[in-house]
Amino acid sequence: MASKRLPARRDWAYIFDFDGVLVDTMPAHYASYGAALAEVGVPLDRERFYFQAGMTGREQIRYFCEQAGVQADVEAIYARKNELAQAHHELVTPIPSNIQLLASLRAAGYPVAVASGSSKPWILPIMKRFAIEVEAVVSSEDIRRGKPDPELFLTAAARLAVPPERCT
């Protein structure tokens, strides 16, 4: 059920990261990437994987393939990871306080976006599952470079039509 909203405001906007802010997805990501990389003989180091959270999936895959000295098709592995991901959605858990904050900001009329280095096929079903509603979703498909590059957040600000300096 959609929440009641006040008239739209454009004086400030709010951009939320997804993984680790609105939902805890790391166990599910680790399982999905680990299975896809294992199929091409690339080990996935858990500590390093968690440390690199925020990189795009393609950047992660490229890194671990290079570390293993394995020449592999990054796009094929990424596609396979997305196929396997559906089986790991049950490992995702909400972060209730942050989801409530997002809902409260939207109810007050502020534009809100989700900006994530993850892909839309990963993000959107989870948003639906936990009833997370926003004005814009920016994902790895929309950018060339993942975090810490600011492109993700600058793109979200542009989609909300609010200057970046007025976004938090």
Short mmCIF file of C-alpha atoms in Angstrom, two decimals, residues 27-45 49 81 84 88:
data_model
loop_
_atom_site.label_atom_id
_atom_site.label_comp_id
_atom_site.label_asym_id
_atom_site.label_seq_id
_atom_site.Cartn_x
_atom_site.Cartn_y
_atom_site.Cartn_z
CA PRO A 27 25.64 -12.98 2.56
CA ALA A 28 23.51 -13.34 -0.59
CA HIS A 29 26.03 -11.53 -2.79
CA TYR A 30 28.89 -13.60 -1.44
CA ALA A 31 27.01 -16.84 -2.15
CA SER A 32 26.06 -15.72 -5.70
CA TYR A 33 29.48 -14.42 -6.71
CA GLY A 34 31.23 -17.35 -5.07
CA ALA A 35 29.17 -19.88 -7.02
CA ALA A 36 29.59 -18.06 -10.36
CA LEU A 37 33.34 -17.60 -9.94
CA ALA A 38 33.83 -21.19 -8.76
CA GLU A 39 32.37 -22.38 -12.07
CA VAL A 40 35.38 -20.84 -13.87
CA GLY A 41 37.93 -21.89 -11.25
CA VAL A 42 38.27 -18.55 -9.46
CA PRO A 43 38.29 -18.61 -5.66
CA LEU A 44 36.44 -15.86 -3.80
CA ASP A 45 38.13 -14.54 -0.67
CA PHE A 49 35.00 -9.44 -1.08
CA LYS A 81 25.89 -14.51 -11.04
CA LEU A 84 22.27 -17.72 -9.42
CA HIS A 88 20.00 -16.48 -2.61
#
